[in-house]
Amino acid sequence: MFYLGDEIATIKLMPQLRQNIITGEWVVIAPERAKRPSDFVSAESPKPSLGENCPFCLDNELYKKESLSEFETKDIYVIPNSFPAFVEDPQNCSPRSFKVEDGFYTTRPSTGGHDVIIIKKHNLQIFGFAEHIWEDLFLVAKRRYSYYRKDCNVRYSMLIYNQGARAGASIYHPHAQLMASNIIPNQISKEIHGSQSYFEENGTCVFCDLLAHEKKQRLRVVEETESFLVFTFYAARFPFETWVVPKRHSAHFEQQQVSLLRELGQLMKRVIGKLDANLKSPALNFYLHDSPATVGKADYFHWHLEIVPRVSTYGGYELGSGTIIDVLSPEEAAKYLRQKSA
């Protein structure tokens, strides 16, 4: 079945180019290259480790010596990453770019900050997080976002979570990361510029229009609460790519009320539970997009979460062209997630 707006063509499974309404990027939805949504079920569930010599367990020196005590909760603690991608250096602001190799290439110091936000219980994977752990995770992240907003070197912060080796997790112990950088990442620049251009051309917020359209069509909606809409993205780059978007305008995550983050924690428990129930504990990533520190109250942006189960891989065309082929339609993915709950 192939969706064309309000019409459904059933004659043939045919590839379709879809444009991301925010960034303008194109993806190919090619459902004829795959079988059924159930074919993406993980072959094996993650195996718990015993926790011996785990660097993140509480009896380790990292917790005893590196933990940032003012950000610790009953279930979570924070440490600086031992191998940071962005190094905190608040004494040296605005490091300039400079030329190297006879002036041919450009480089600059990679400054900002790199946190590891660690759930204390060793064998508790993301699929088993209770609501209070989700709430704690978002509240701690909110406070770290606020901390980095004051850093002269930080232009952008991003909360990420890697679940499983296929999603980039190198340590079994459950943990998120918060990466604060002195650059605005490429994908974020595309979202911000695309949202601003849409606002200038249409006089409306692209996220508000996107939410209204998805609620009207109902083809890709997975769940809705008072404050959030959960849906598979129209121009998905991955099978089951799922967005969690707040309904109200809000550019900056750290400005959110505790009550909203509590609702988000309850919602994430259910959404991750649906993915677990349907895909059998898949490797996955989620990441939080909000507006850069240099952008104030934006009338055209909503911070949001994107969840990506890692159930497919990129081939040569995706790597060579930058155009992604998704072999499962977002409509079929949403239908599958709706019919089976955690």
Short mmCIF file of C-alpha atoms in Angstrom, two decimals:
data_model
loop_
_atom_site.label_atom_id
_atom_site.label_comp_id
_atom_site.label_asym_id
_atom_site.label_seq_id
_atom_site.Cartn_x
_atom_site.Cartn_y
_atom_site.Cartn_z
CA MET A 1 0.00 0.00 0.00
CA PHE A 2 1.41 3.39 -1.02
CA TYR A 3 0.14 6.68 0.36
CA LEU A 4 -0.31 9.75 -1.86
CA GLY A 5 -1.87 12.44 0.33
CA ASP A 6 -5.51 11.58 0.85
CA GLU A 7 -5.45 8.95 -1.89
CA ILE A 8 -4.16 5.41 -1.56
CA ALA A 9 -2.81 3.59 -4.57
CA THR A 10 -2.82 -0.18 -4.25
CA ILE A 11 -1.91 -1.11 -7.82
CA LYS A 12 1.80 -1.33 -7.22
CA LEU A 13 4.34 -0.70 -4.52
CA MET A 14 6.23 2.21 -6.07
CA PRO A 15 9.11 4.26 -4.67
CA GLN A 16 8.35 7.86 -3.77
CA LEU A 17 10.60 10.87 -3.17
CA ARG A 18 9.50 12.77 -0.08
CA GLN A 19 10.79 16.16 1.00
CA ASN A 20 11.46 17.10 4.61
CA ILE A 21 9.21 20.14 5.05
CA ILE A 22 11.62 21.61 7.63
CA THR A 23 15.06 21.13 6.07
CA GLY A 24 14.16 20.65 2.40
CA GLU A 25 16.12 17.40 2.22
CA TRP A 26 14.80 14.56 0.06
CA VAL A 27 14.48 10.90 1.04
CA VAL A 28 13.29 7.90 -0.93
CA ILE A 29 10.51 5.77 0.56
CA ALA A 30 10.88 2.41 -1.17
CA PRO A 31 8.60 -0.12 0.60
CA GLU A 32 8.90 -2.66 -2.20
CA ARG A 33 12.50 -3.26 -1.12
CA ALA A 34 11.36 -4.67 2.25
CA LYS A 35 8.72 -7.09 3.52
CA ARG A 36 6.58 -6.47 6.60
CA PRO A 37 7.15 -4.26 9.67
CA SER A 38 7.64 -7.42 11.73
CA ASP A 39 10.68 -8.26 9.60
CA PHE A 40 12.57 -5.52 11.45
CA VAL A 41 12.32 -7.30 14.82
CA SER A 42 15.75 -7.59 16.42
CA ALA A 43 17.37 -10.97 16.05
CA GLU A 44 18.49 -11.03 19.65
CA SER A 45 17.86 -9.05 22.81
CA PRO A 46 20.72 -7.31 24.64
CA LYS A 47 22.45 -9.59 27.11
CA PRO A 48 23.03 -8.16 30.60
CA SER A 49 26.59 -8.10 31.84
CA LEU A 50 27.66 -8.91 35.36
CA GLY A 51 28.94 -5.43 36.05
CA GLU A 52 32.47 -6.54 36.92
CA ASN A 53 34.98 -3.73 36.31
CA CYS A 54 32.22 -1.52 34.92
CA PRO A 55 33.56 2.06 34.90
CA PHE A 56 30.10 3.51 35.61
CA CYS A 57 29.12 1.44 38.64
CA LEU A 58 29.11 3.21 42.00
CA ASP A 59 32.12 1.40 43.43
CA ASN A 60 34.33 2.76 40.64
CA GLU A 61 36.76 5.65 40.95
CA LEU A 62 34.92 7.70 38.32
CA TYR A 63 31.88 8.03 40.55
CA LYS A 64 33.93 8.68 43.68
CA LYS A 65 36.24 11.29 42.14
CA GLU A 66 34.52 12.77 39.07
CA SER A 67 30.80 12.88 39.94
CA LEU A 68 29.27 16.37 39.85
CA SER A 69 27.50 16.16 43.19
CA GLU A 70 25.22 19.17 42.65
CA PHE A 71 23.57 17.36 39.71
CA GLU A 72 23.19 13.96 41.38
CA THR A 73 19.77 12.46 42.14
CA LYS A 74 18.65 9.22 43.75
CA ASP A 75 18.91 7.36 40.44
CA ILE A 76 21.31 9.43 38.30
CA TYR A 77 24.75 11.02 38.49
CA VAL A 78 26.82 13.07 36.04
CA ILE A 79 30.53 12.94 35.19
CA PRO A 80 32.68 14.62 32.55
CA ASN A 81 33.44 12.27 29.67
CA SER A 82 36.95 10.85 30.00
CA PHE A 83 37.39 11.05 26.23
CA PRO A 84 35.49 14.23 25.32
CA ALA A 85 34.62 15.30 21.82
CA PHE A 86 34.34 18.86 23.14
CA VAL A 87 36.64 20.04 25.93
CA GLU A 88 35.40 22.46 28.57
CA ASP A 89 37.64 25.52 28.61
CA PRO A 90 35.73 28.48 30.07
CA GLN A 91 38.88 30.56 30.54
CA ASN A 92 39.51 30.91 26.81
CA CYS A 93 36.44 32.29 25.08
CA SER A 94 35.73 32.49 21.36
CA PRO A 95 38.63 30.41 20.03
CA ARG A 96 39.16 31.56 16.46
CA SER A 97 39.44 29.41 13.38
CA PHE A 98 42.84 29.40 11.75
CA LYS A 99 44.52 28.04 8.65
CA VAL A 100 46.85 25.02 8.59
CA GLU A 101 48.95 23.16 6.02
CA ASP A 102 50.16 26.23 4.13
CA GLY A 103 46.84 27.96 4.60
CA PHE A 104 44.82 25.33 2.71
CA TYR A 105 42.62 23.86 5.48
CA THR A 106 40.71 25.52 8.34
CA THR A 107 40.60 24.26 11.92
CA ARG A 108 39.78 25.44 15.44
CA PRO A 109 39.86 23.97 18.98
CA SER A 110 36.90 21.68 19.77
CA THR A 111 35.64 23.32 22.96
CA GLY A 112 32.41 23.23 24.94
CA GLY A 113 31.72 20.26 27.19
CA HIS A 114 30.86 16.56 27.15
CA ASP A 115 28.83 15.00 29.98
CA VAL A 116 27.95 11.41 30.72
CA ILE A 117 24.57 11.19 32.50
CA ILE A 118 24.56 7.79 34.18
CA ILE A 119 21.68 5.75 35.57
CA LYS A 120 23.02 4.19 38.76
CA LYS A 121 21.50 0.72 38.37
CA HIS A 122 23.79 -1.37 36.17
CA ASN A 123 21.42 -3.83 34.49
CA LEU A 124 18.51 -1.45 33.96
CA GLN A 125 18.25 -0.87 30.23
CA ILE A 126 16.23 1.91 28.60
CA PHE A 127 13.26 -0.40 27.98
CA GLY A 128 12.87 -0.84 31.73
CA PHE A 129 13.14 2.79 32.82
CA ALA A 130 10.40 3.74 35.27
CA GLU A 131 8.64 7.08 34.85
CA HIS A 132 10.65 8.67 37.67
CA ILE A 133 13.93 7.75 35.96
CA TRP A 134 12.77 9.33 32.71
CA GLU A 135 11.72 12.42 34.65
CA ASP A 136 15.07 12.57 36.47
CA LEU A 137 16.94 12.19 33.19
CA PHE A 138 15.15 15.15 31.61
CA LEU A 139 15.40 17.28 34.76
CA VAL A 140 19.16 16.69 35.07
CA ALA A 141 19.57 17.41 31.35
CA LYS A 142 17.57 20.64 31.76
CA ARG A 143 19.94 21.79 34.48
CA ARG A 144 23.02 20.91 32.42
CA TYR A 145 21.58 22.77 29.42
CA SER A 146 21.20 25.82 31.65
CA TYR A 147 24.77 25.40 32.88
CA TYR A 148 26.18 25.32 29.36
CA ARG A 149 24.06 28.27 28.18
CA LYS A 150 26.31 30.42 30.39
CA ASP A 151 29.54 29.08 28.88
CA CYS A 152 31.12 31.54 26.46
CA ASN A 153 32.36 28.71 24.27
CA VAL A 154 29.05 26.88 23.85
CA ARG A 155 26.84 27.60 20.85
CA TYR A 156 24.77 24.42 21.00
CA SER A 157 23.98 21.53 23.40
CA MET A 158 22.45 18.19 22.51
CA LEU A 159 21.20 15.34 24.70
CA ILE A 160 21.70 11.93 23.11
CA TYR A 161 21.13 8.31 24.14
CA ASN A 162 22.73 5.30 22.45
CA GLN A 163 21.09 1.96 23.26
CA GLY A 164 22.98 -1.11 22.05
CA ALA A 165 26.25 -1.62 20.20
CA ARG A 166 24.60 -1.11 16.82
CA ALA A 167 23.53 2.35 17.99
CA GLY A 168 27.05 3.27 19.11
CA ALA A 169 26.97 2.30 22.81
CA SER A 170 30.43 1.12 23.84
CA ILE A 171 29.53 0.48 27.52
CA TYR A 172 26.58 -1.67 28.58
CA HIS A 173 25.78 0.34 31.72
CA PRO A 174 22.82 2.66 30.89
CA HIS A 175 23.84 6.26 30.23
CA ALA A 176 23.00 9.29 28.16
CA GLN A 177 25.40 11.96 26.98
CA LEU A 178 25.13 15.72 26.68
CA MET A 179 27.47 17.29 24.15
CA ALA A 180 27.98 21.05 24.23
CA SER A 181 29.82 22.40 21.20
CA ASN A 182 31.29 25.66 19.97
CA ILE A 183 29.63 25.08 16.59
CA ILE A 184 26.01 24.68 15.53
CA PRO A 185 25.77 21.15 14.03
CA ASN A 186 24.91 20.86 10.34
CA GLN A 187 21.51 19.20 10.83
CA ILE A 188 20.48 21.79 13.41
CA SER A 189 21.47 24.62 11.06
CA LYS A 190 19.27 23.10 8.38
CA GLU A 191 16.30 22.82 10.77
CA ILE A 192 16.68 26.38 12.06
CA HIS A 193 17.17 27.96 8.64
CA GLY A 194 14.38 25.86 7.12
CA SER A 195 11.97 26.79 9.91
CA GLN A 196 12.84 30.46 9.62
CA SER A 197 12.42 30.43 5.83
CA TYR A 198 9.03 28.72 6.16
CA PHE A 199 7.93 31.36 8.68
CA GLU A 200 9.06 34.20 6.42
CA GLU A 201 7.29 32.72 3.39
CA ASN A 202 4.05 31.58 5.06
CA GLY A 203 3.75 33.66 8.21
CA THR A 204 3.21 30.53 10.30
CA CYS A 205 5.34 28.08 12.29
CA VAL A 206 6.26 24.97 10.33
CA PHE A 207 6.05 22.83 13.48
CA CYS A 208 2.55 24.09 14.31
CA ASP A 209 1.46 23.41 10.73
CA LEU A 210 3.12 20.00 10.81
CA LEU A 211 1.31 19.06 14.03
CA ALA A 212 -2.04 20.27 12.68
CA HIS A 213 -1.56 18.27 9.46
CA GLU A 214 -0.52 15.07 11.24
CA LYS A 215 -3.47 15.33 13.65
CA LYS A 216 -5.85 15.82 10.73
CA GLN A 217 -4.47 12.98 8.58
CA ARG A 218 -3.89 10.50 11.46
CA LEU A 219 -1.87 8.28 9.10
CA ARG A 220 1.36 8.52 11.08
CA VAL A 221 0.20 9.39 14.62
CA VAL A 222 1.34 6.91 17.25
CA GLU A 223 0.10 8.63 20.40
CA GLU A 224 -1.15 12.01 21.60
CA THR A 225 -1.21 13.62 25.04
CA GLU A 226 -2.32 17.01 26.28
CA SER A 227 1.07 18.56 25.50
CA PHE A 228 2.74 16.28 22.92
CA LEU A 229 2.15 14.54 19.60
CA VAL A 230 4.08 11.37 18.74
CA PHE A 231 4.26 10.39 15.08
CA THR A 232 6.44 8.65 12.52
CA PHE A 233 8.05 11.30 10.35
CA TYR A 234 6.72 11.76 6.79
CA ALA A 235 10.20 11.95 5.25
CA ALA A 236 11.75 9.34 7.54
CA ARG A 237 15.41 8.45 7.08
CA PHE A 238 15.05 5.21 9.03
CA PRO A 239 12.29 2.61 9.50
CA PHE A 240 10.20 3.55 12.56
CA GLU A 241 11.79 7.02 12.88
CA THR A 242 9.55 8.61 15.50
CA TRP A 243 9.24 12.24 16.59
CA VAL A 244 7.97 13.52 19.94
CA VAL A 245 6.98 17.17 19.50
CA PRO A 246 5.49 19.58 22.06
CA LYS A 247 2.36 21.35 20.87
CA ARG A 248 3.32 24.76 22.25
CA HIS A 249 5.93 27.10 20.80
CA SER A 250 9.13 26.70 22.75
CA ALA A 251 12.60 26.98 21.30
CA HIS A 252 14.67 26.10 24.37
CA PHE A 253 14.47 22.83 26.29
CA GLU A 254 15.89 24.19 29.55
CA GLN A 255 12.99 26.64 29.87
CA GLN A 256 10.41 23.86 30.26
CA GLN A 257 8.38 23.47 33.44
CA VAL A 258 8.87 20.44 35.67
CA SER A 259 5.26 19.37 35.05
CA LEU A 260 5.86 19.22 31.29
CA LEU A 261 9.01 17.15 31.72
CA ARG A 262 7.09 14.82 34.03
CA GLU A 263 4.50 14.34 31.27
CA LEU A 264 7.32 13.78 28.79
CA GLY A 265 8.84 11.11 31.04
CA GLN A 266 5.53 9.27 31.28
CA LEU A 267 5.13 9.49 27.51
CA MET A 268 8.66 8.28 26.74
CA LYS A 269 8.15 5.22 28.92
CA ARG A 270 5.14 4.27 26.78
CA VAL A 271 6.74 5.10 23.42
CA ILE A 272 9.96 3.20 24.15
CA GLY A 273 7.74 0.40 25.48
CA LYS A 274 5.93 0.22 22.14
CA LEU A 275 9.24 -0.09 20.30
CA ASP A 276 10.36 -2.77 22.75
CA ALA A 277 7.11 -4.74 22.41
CA ASN A 278 7.10 -4.58 18.62
CA LEU A 279 10.80 -4.76 17.75
CA LYS A 280 12.06 -6.82 20.71
CA SER A 281 14.53 -4.49 22.43
CA PRO A 282 16.09 -2.95 19.32
CA ALA A 283 19.27 -0.93 19.29
CA LEU A 284 18.18 2.68 19.08
CA ASN A 285 19.22 6.29 19.39
CA PHE A 286 17.27 9.25 20.59
CA TYR A 287 18.40 12.85 20.53
CA LEU A 288 16.97 16.21 21.47
CA HIS A 289 16.88 19.14 19.06
CA ASP A 290 16.36 22.63 20.37
CA SER A 291 17.29 26.12 19.23
CA PRO A 292 20.89 27.39 19.50
CA ALA A 293 21.84 29.65 22.40
CA THR A 294 22.18 32.59 19.99
CA VAL A 295 18.50 32.39 19.00
CA GLY A 296 16.12 33.95 21.50
CA LYS A 297 12.37 33.45 21.60
CA ALA A 298 11.77 31.86 18.21
CA ASP A 299 8.29 32.11 16.70
CA TYR A 300 9.09 29.34 14.25
CA PHE A 301 10.65 26.47 16.21
CA HIS A 302 9.68 23.73 18.67
CA TRP A 303 12.30 21.75 20.57
CA HIS A 304 11.62 18.02 20.05
CA LEU A 305 12.90 14.47 20.45
CA GLU A 306 13.70 12.14 17.56
CA ILE A 307 13.85 8.37 18.18
CA VAL A 308 15.60 6.13 15.67
CA PRO A 309 15.57 2.32 16.03
CA ARG A 310 18.70 1.00 14.30
CA VAL A 311 17.04 -1.76 12.33
CA SER A 312 18.55 -0.95 8.92
CA THR A 313 21.92 0.14 7.57
CA TYR A 314 23.08 2.58 4.92
CA GLY A 315 24.52 1.35 1.64
CA GLY A 316 26.73 2.97 -0.96
CA TYR A 317 24.01 5.17 -2.43
CA GLU A 318 23.13 6.72 0.92
CA LEU A 319 26.78 7.30 1.80
CA GLY A 320 27.72 8.55 -1.65
CA SER A 321 24.72 10.78 -2.36
CA GLY A 322 23.55 11.90 1.05
CA THR A 323 20.02 10.90 -0.02
CA ILE A 324 18.50 8.24 2.20
CA ILE A 325 16.40 5.26 1.11
CA ASP A 326 13.91 4.13 3.77
CA VAL A 327 12.52 0.67 3.02
CA LEU A 328 9.48 0.94 5.29
CA SER A 329 6.78 3.56 4.81
CA PRO A 330 6.14 5.72 7.89
CA GLU A 331 2.43 4.95 7.55
CA GLU A 332 2.99 1.22 7.87
CA ALA A 333 5.40 1.78 10.75
CA ALA A 334 2.86 3.87 12.68
CA LYS A 335 0.09 1.36 12.02
CA TYR A 336 2.29 -1.42 13.36
CA LEU A 337 3.20 0.53 16.50
CA ARG A 338 -0.43 1.44 17.19
CA GLN A 339 -1.76 -2.09 16.96
CA LYS A 340 0.70 -3.51 19.49
CA SER A 341 1.41 -1.76 22.76
CA ALA A 342 3.85 -2.45 25.56
#
